[in-house]
Coordinates of C-alpha atoms and ligand atoms in Angstrom, one line a residue:
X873 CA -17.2 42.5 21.5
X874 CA -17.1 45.6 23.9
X875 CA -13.4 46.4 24.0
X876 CA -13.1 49.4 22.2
X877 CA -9.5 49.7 20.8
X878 CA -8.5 53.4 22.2
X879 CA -5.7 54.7 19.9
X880 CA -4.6 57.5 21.1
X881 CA -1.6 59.5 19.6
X882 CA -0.1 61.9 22.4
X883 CA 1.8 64.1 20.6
X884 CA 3.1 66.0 23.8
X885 CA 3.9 63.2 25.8
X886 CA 7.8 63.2 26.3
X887 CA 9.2 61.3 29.2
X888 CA 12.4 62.2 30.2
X889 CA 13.2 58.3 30.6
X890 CA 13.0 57.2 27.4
X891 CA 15.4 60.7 25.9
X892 CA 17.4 58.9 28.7
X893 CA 17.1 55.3 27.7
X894 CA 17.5 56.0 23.7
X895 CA 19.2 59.3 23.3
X896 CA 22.4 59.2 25.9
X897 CA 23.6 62.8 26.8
X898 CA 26.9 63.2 25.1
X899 CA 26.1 59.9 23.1
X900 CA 24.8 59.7 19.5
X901 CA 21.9 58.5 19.1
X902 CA 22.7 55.6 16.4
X903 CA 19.0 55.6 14.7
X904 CA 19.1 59.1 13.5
X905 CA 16.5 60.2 11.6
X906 CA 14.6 56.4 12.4
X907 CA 10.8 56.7 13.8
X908 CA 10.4 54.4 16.7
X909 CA 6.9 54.1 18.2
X910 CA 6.4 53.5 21.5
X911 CA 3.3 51.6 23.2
X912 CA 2.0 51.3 26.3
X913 CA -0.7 49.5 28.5
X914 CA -2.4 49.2 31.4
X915 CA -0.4 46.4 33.5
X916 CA -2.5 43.6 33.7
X917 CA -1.5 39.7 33.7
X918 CA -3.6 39.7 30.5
X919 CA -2.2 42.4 28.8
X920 CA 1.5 42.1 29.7
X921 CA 0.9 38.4 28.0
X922 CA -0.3 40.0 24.8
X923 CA 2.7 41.9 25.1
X924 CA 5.1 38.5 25.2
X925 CA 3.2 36.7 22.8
X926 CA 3.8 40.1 20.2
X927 CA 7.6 39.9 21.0
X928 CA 7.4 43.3 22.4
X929 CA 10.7 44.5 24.3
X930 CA 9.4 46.3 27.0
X931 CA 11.1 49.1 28.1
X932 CA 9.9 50.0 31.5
X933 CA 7.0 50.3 33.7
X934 CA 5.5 53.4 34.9
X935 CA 2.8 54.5 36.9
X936 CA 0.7 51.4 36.0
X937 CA 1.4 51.0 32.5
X938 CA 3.9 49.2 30.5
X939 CA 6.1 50.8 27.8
X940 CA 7.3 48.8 25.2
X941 CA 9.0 49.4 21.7
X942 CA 6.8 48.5 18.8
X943 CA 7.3 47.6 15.1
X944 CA 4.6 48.3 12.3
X945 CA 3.6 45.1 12.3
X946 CA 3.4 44.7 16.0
X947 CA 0.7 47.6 15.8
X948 CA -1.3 45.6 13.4
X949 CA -0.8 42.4 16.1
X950 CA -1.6 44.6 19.2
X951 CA -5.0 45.4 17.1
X952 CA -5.9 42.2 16.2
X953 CA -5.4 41.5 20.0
X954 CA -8.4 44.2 21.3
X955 CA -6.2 44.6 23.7
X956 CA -6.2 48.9 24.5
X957 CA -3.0 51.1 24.2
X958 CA -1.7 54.2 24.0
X959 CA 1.2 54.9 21.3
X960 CA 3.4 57.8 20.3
X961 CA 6.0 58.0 18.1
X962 CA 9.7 59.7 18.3
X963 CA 11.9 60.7 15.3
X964 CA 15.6 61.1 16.4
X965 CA 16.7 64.6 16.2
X966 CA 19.3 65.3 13.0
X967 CA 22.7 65.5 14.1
X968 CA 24.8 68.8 15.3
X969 CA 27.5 66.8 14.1
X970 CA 26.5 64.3 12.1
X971 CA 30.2 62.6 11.4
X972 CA 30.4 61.2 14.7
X973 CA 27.3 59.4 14.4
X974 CA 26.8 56.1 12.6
X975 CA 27.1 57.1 8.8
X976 CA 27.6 54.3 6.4
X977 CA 24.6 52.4 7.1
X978 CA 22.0 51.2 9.7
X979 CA 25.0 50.3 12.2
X980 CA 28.2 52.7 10.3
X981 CA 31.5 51.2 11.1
X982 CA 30.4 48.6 13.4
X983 CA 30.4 45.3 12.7
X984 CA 26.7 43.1 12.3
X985 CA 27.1 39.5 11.8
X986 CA 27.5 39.1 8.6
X987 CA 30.0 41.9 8.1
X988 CA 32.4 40.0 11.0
X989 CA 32.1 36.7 9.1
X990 CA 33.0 38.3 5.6
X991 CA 35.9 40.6 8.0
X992 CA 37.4 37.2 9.0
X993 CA 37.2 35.5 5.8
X994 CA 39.0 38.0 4.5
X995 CA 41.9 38.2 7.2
X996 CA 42.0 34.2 6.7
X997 CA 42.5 34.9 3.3
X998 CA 45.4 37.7 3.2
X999 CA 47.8 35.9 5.6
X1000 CA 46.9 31.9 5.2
X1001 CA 50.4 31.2 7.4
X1002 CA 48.7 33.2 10.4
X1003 CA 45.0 33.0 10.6
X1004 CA 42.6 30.2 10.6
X1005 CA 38.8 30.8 11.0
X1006 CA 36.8 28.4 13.0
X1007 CA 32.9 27.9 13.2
X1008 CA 33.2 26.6 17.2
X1009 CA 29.5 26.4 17.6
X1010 CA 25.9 27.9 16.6
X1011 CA 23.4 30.6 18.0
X1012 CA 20.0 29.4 18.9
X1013 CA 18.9 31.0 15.5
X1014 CA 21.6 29.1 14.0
X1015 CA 24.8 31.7 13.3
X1016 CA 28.1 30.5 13.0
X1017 CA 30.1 31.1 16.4
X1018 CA 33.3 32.0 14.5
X1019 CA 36.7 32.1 16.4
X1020 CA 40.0 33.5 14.7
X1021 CA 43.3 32.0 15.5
X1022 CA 46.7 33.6 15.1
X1023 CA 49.7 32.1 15.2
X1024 CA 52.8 31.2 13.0
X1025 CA 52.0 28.0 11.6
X1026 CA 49.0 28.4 12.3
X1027 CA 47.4 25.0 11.1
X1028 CA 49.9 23.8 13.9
X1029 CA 48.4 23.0 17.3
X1030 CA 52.2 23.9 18.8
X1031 CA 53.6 23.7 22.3
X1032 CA 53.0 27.5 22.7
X1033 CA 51.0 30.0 25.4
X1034 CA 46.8 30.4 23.9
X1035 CA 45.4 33.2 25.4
X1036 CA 41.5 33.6 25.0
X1037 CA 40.2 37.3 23.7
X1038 CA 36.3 37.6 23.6
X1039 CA 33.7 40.3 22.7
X1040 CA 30.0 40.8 22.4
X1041 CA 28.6 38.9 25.3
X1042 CA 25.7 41.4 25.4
X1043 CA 24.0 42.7 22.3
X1044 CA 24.0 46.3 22.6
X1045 CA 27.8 46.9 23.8
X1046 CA 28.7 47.3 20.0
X1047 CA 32.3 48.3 20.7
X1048 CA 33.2 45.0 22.4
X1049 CA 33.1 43.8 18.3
X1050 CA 35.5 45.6 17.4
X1051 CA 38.3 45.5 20.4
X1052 CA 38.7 42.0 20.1
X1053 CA 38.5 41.9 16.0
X1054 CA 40.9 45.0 15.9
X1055 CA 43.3 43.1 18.2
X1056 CA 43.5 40.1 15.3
X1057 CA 43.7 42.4 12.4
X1058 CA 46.3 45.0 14.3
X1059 CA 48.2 41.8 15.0
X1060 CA 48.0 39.9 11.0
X1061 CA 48.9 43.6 9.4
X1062 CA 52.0 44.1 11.9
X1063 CA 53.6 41.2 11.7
X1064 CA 56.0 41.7 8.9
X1065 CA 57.0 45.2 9.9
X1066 CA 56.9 44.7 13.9
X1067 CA 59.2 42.7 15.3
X1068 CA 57.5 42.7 18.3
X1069 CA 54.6 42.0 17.1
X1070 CA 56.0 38.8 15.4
X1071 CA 58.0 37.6 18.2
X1072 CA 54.3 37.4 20.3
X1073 CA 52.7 35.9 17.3
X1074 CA 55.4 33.5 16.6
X1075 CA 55.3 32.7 20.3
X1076 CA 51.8 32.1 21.1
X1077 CA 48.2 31.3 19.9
X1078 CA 45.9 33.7 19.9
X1079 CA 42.6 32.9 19.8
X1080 CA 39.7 36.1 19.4
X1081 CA 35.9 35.1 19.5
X1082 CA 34.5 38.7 18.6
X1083 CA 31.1 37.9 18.6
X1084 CA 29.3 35.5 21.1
X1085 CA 25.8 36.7 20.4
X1086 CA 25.1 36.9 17.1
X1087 CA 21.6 36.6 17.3
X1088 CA 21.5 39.9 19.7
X1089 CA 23.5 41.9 17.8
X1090 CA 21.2 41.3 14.9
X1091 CA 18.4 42.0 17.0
X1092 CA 20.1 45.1 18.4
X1093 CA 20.7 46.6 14.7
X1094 CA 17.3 46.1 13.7
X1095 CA 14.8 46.0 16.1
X1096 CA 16.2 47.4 19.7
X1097 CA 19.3 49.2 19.7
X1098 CA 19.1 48.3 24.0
X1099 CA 18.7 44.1 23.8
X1100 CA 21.4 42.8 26.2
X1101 CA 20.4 38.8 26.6
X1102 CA 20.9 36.1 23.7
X1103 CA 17.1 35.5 21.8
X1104 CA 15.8 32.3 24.1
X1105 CA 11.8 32.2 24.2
X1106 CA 11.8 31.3 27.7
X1107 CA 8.8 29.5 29.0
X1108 CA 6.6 32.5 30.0
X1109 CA 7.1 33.9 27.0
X1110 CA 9.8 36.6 27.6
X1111 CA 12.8 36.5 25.5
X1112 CA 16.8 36.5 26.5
X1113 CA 19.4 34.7 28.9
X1114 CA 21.9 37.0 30.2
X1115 CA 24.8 35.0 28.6
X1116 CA 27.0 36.6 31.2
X1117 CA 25.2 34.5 33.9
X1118 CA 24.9 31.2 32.4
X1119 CA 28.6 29.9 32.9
X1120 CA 29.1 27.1 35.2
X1121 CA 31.1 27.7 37.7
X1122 CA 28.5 28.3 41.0
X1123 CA 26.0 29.0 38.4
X1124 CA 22.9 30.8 40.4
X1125 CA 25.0 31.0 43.1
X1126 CA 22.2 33.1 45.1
X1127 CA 19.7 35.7 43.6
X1128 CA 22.0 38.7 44.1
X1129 CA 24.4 37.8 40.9
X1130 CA 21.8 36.7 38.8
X1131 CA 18.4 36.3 38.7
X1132 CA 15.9 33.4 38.1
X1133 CA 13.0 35.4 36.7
X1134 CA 13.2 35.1 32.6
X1135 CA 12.3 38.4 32.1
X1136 CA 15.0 39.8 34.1
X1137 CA 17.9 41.9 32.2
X1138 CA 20.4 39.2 34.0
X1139 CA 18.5 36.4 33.9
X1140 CA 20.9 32.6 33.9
X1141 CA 18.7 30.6 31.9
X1142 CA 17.2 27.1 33.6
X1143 CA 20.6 25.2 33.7
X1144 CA 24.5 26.5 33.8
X1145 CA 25.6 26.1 30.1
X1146 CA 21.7 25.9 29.0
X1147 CA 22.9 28.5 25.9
X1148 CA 24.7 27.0 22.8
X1149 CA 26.8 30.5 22.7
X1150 CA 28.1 29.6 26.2
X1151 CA 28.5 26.5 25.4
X1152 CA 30.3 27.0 22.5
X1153 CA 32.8 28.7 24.2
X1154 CA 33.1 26.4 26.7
X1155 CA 34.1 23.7 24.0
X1156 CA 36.3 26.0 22.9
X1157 CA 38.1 27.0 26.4
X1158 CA 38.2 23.2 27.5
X1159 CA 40.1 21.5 24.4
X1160 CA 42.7 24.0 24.5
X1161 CA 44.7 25.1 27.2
X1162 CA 44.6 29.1 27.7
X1163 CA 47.0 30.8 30.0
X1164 CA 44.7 34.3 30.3
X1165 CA 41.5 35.8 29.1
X1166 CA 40.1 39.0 28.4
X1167 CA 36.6 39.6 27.9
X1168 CA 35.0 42.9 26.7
X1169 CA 32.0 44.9 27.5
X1170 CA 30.5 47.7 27.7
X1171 CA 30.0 50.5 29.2
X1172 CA 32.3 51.6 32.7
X1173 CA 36.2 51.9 31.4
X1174 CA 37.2 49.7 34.2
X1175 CA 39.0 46.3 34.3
X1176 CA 37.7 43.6 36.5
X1177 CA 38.9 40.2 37.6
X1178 CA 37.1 37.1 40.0
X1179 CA 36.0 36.7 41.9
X1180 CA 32.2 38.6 41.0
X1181 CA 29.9 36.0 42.7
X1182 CA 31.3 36.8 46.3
X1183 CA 33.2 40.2 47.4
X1184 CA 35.7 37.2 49.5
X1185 CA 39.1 38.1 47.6
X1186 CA 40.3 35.1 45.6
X1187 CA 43.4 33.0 46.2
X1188 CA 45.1 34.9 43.6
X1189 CA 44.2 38.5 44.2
X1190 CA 47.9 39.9 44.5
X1191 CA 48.4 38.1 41.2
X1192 CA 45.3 39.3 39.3
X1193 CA 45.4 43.0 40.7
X1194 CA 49.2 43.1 39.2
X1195 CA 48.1 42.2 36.0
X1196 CA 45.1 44.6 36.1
X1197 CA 47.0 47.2 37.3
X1198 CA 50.5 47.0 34.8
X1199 CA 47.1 46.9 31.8
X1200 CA 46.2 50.3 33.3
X1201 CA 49.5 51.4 33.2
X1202 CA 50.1 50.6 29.9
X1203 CA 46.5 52.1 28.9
X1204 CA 46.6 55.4 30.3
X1205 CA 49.4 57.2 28.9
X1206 CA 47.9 56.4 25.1
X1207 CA 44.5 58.9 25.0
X1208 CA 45.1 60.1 29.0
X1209 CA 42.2 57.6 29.7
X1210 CA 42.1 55.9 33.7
X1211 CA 40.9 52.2 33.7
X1212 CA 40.3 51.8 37.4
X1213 CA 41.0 48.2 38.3
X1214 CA 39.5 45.7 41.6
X1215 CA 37.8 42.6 41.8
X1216 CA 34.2 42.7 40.2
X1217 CA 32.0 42.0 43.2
X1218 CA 33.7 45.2 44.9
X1219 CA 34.5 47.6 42.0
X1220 CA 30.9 46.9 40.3
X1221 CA 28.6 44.6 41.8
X1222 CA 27.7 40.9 42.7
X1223 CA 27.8 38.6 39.9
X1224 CA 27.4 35.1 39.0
X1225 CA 27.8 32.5 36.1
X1226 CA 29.8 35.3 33.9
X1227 CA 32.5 34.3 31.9
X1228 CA 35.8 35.4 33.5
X1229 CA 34.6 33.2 37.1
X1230 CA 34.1 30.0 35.1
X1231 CA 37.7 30.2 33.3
X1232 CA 39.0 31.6 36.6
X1233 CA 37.4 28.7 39.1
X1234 CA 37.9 25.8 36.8
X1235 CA 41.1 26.6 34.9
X1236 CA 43.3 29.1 37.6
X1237 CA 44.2 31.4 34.9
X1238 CA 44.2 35.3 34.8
X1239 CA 40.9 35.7 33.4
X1240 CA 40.0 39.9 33.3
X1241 CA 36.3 41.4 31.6
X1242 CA 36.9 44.6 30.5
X1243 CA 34.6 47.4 30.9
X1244 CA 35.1 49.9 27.6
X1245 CA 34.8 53.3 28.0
X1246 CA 32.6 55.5 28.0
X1247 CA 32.8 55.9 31.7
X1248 CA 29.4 56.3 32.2
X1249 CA 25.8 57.1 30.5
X1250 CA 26.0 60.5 30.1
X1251 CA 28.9 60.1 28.0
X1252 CA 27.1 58.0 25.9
X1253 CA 26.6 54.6 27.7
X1254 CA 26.3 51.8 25.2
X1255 CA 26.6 54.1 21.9
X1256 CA 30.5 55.2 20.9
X1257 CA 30.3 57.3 18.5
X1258 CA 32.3 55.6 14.8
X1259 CA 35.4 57.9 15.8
X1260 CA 36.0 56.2 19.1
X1261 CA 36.3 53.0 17.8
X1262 CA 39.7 53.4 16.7
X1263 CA 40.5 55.3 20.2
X1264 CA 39.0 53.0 22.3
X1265 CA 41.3 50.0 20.5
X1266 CA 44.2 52.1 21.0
X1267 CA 44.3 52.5 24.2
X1268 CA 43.2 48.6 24.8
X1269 CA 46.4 47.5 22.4
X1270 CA 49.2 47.6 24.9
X1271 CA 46.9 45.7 27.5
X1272 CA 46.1 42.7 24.5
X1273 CA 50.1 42.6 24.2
X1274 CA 51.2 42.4 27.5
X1275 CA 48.7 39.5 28.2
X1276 CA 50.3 38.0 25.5
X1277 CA 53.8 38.3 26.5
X1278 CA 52.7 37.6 30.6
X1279 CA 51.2 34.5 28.7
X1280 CA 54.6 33.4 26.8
X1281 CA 56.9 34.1 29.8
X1282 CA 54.8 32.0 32.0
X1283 CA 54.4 29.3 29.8
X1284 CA 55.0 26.2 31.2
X1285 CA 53.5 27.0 34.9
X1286 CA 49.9 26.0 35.6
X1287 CA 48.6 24.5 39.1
X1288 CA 45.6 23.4 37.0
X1289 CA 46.7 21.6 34.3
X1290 CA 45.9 17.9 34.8
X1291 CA 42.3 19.7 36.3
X1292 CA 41.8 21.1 32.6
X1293 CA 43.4 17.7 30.7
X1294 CA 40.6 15.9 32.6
X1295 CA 38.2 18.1 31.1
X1296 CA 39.2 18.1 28.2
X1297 CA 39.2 14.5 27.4
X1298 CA 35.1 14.6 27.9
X1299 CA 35.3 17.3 25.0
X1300 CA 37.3 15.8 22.2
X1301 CA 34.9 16.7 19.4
X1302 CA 36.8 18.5 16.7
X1303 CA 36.7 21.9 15.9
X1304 CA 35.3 22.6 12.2
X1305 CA 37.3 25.4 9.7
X1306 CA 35.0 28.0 8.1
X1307 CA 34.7 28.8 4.5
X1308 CA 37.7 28.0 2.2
X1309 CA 38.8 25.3 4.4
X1310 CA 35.5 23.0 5.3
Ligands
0X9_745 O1 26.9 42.7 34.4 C1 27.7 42.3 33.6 O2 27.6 41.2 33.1 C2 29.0 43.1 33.3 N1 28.6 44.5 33.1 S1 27.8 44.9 31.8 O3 27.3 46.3 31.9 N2 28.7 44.9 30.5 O4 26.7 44.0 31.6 C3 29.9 43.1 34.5 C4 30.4 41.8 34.9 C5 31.3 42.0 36.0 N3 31.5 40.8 36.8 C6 32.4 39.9 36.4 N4 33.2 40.1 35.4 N5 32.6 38.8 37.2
CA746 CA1 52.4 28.7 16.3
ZN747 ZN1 28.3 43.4 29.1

């Protein structure tokens, strides 16, 4: 065998994209003091399917050669290959101010996967009358899907508003977690002492799926803080669906909002629904009846409403601009932060098969995504710091409760209704309790 493996360790090498890509400006880097190692090679249809088959996450592609982040062990499968790269590797700089960075562990504060389930059991567990947790599906790598509802009575399925709160869409928006989550514990730990509080709870059924990618939250905490899609091998041997482009309503509506290429960053997947995480949440949406929906992300401090897939304004525009607009309202005064509101297509860009279109075009209800601050990347893009979590919920609280309360005073009106009752009845299996309660 000729091909000589050329390992080459360029110690000098520092591309200002990757500082960009891993350490945000203004952000905090969350693998301080970690040693990544970066690879690259030439880009050739033989060596970019090396890549694949090693489960490399490539980065980026730069003047011929492909950059990609690699683990030990994918060193020892890249030599075993023959094929020839380059490497270097990167420690994070220590910390200026090391208590806004990500202490307590690997991911601090935030919440992985099993730290949410054992979060939830435990809410379950201090107020039985007022939260239920339900396993309403399973990842591709087989995690529990868990949503939380709260209501009084909660066992009850009672004549009262549901309004649908949902996070964690895309991996590395770690913050999304915790809005949703922070919503149902804020909401459980005020409802003796807030009357307020109570009168929504008693009122209405809340129901908050924090995390709808398990599997790329795990992947983002300990392989690739930047992994977006869901963990799908597609069938050339990329990974990820974009599980903000796989909902069915004009699913791959044209190549703009989405794209059919598996390696893309927003690829849909082969079919609308084709993702058990979307799918569980469809289950989910169609055997109850929700009168509104938020659903976080990351990064932009904007809130968004339908329609994304075409910048035509929707039949309810008036309606959902209100409703974005009183949120922004009721946001602003709390840290001094602006959400800027307008329909997605327009305020962001072209989107299809994401989340808040499919509730909007099949059940007519005020469906919003939420972009969480920071505003942009060079205030830290994906990575908040552990002492903006509570500031970010904060300012996201009143916005959760007036939903709520729009929710409960327009219970009772819904052009949609037998639309949704005739989809439900195709989805009648029953939803399974987590833990305690099997
Ligand atoms: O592209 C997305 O899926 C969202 N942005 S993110 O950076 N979190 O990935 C924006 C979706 C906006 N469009 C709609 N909500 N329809
Ligand atoms: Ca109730
Ligand atoms: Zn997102």
């Amino acid at each position: 065998m000729k091909i000589k493996n050329k390992i080459t360790k360029i110690r000098a090498f520092v591309l200002f994209s990757i500082a960009l890509a891993l350490v945000p400006v203004g952000g905090q880097p969350p693998n301080d003091g970690k040693e990544i190692t970066i690879i690259s090679v030439e880009k050739s249809a033989e060596f970019v399917a090396t890549l694949y088959e090693l489960e490399l996450d490539c980065l980026f592609e730069w003047e011929g050669r492909i950059y990609a982040l690699a683990r030990p062990q994918d060193l020892e499968g890249l030599d075993r290959s023959a094929v020839p790269y380059f490497f270097e590797t990167h420690k994070f700089p220590a910390l200026k101010h090391p208590q806004l960075s990500v202490l307590s562990s690997i991911n601090g504060e935030y919440h992985s996967y099993k730290e949410i389930e054992a979060d939830l059991d435990s809410l379950q567990a201090a107020h039985p009358n007022l939260a239920k947790v339900y396993v309403i599906g399973r990842s591709l790598e087989k995690r529990n899907i868990y949503a939380l509802k709260i209501s009084d009575n909660v066992s009850l399925d009672e004549e009262e508003a549901e309004v649908f709160f949902l996070g964690c869409h895309h991996a590395r928006e770690w913050i999304s977690v915790e809005v949703p989550y922070l919503l149902g514990k804020f909401l459980l730990e005020n409802y003796d002492t807030n009357a307020e509080v109570r009168r929504l709870v008693n009122q209405s059924e809340v129901w908050i799926v924090p995390l709808v990618n398990p599997d790329g939250l795990e992947y983002t905490i300990h392989y690739y803080r930047y992994w977006r899609k869901n963990r799908r091998l597609n069938a050339d041997g990329s990974y990820g669906v974009d599980l903000n482009r796989n909902y069915g309503y004009l699913w791959g509506y044209d190549n703009k909002g989405s794209s059919p290429e598996p390696g893309s960053a927003v690829y849909r997947g082969t079919a609308a629904f084709s993702e058990p995480e979307t799918r569980a949440v469809r289950d989910l949406f169609l055997q109850k009846n929700f009168r509104a929906m938020i659903t976080y992300h990351s990064y932009s401090q904007v809130i968004l409403y339908p329609w994304g897939y075409t910048e035509t304004p929707s039949g309810k525009d008036s309606l959902l601009r209100q409703i974005a607009s009183q949120m922004s309202a009721l946001m602003q005064p709390v840290n001094g932060r602006l959400y800027e509101f307008g329909q997605a297509s327009a305020k962001l860009y072209l989107t299809n098969g994401t989340t808040d279109d499919w509730t909007f075009g099949t059940a007519g209800i005020p469906s919003f995504t939420i972009e969480l601050p920071p505003i942009d990347q060079l205030w830290g893009g994906f990575f908040n710091p552990e002492v903006d979590i509570q500031t970010i919920f904060r300012e996201n609280l009143p916005a959760a409760l007036y939903l709520i309360d729009w929710s409960i005073q327009n219970f009772g009106f819904s052009d949609s209704a037998a639309k949704r009752d005739a989809a439900r009845l195709r989805f009648t299996h029953h939803l399974k309790m987590h833990s305690t309660e099997k």
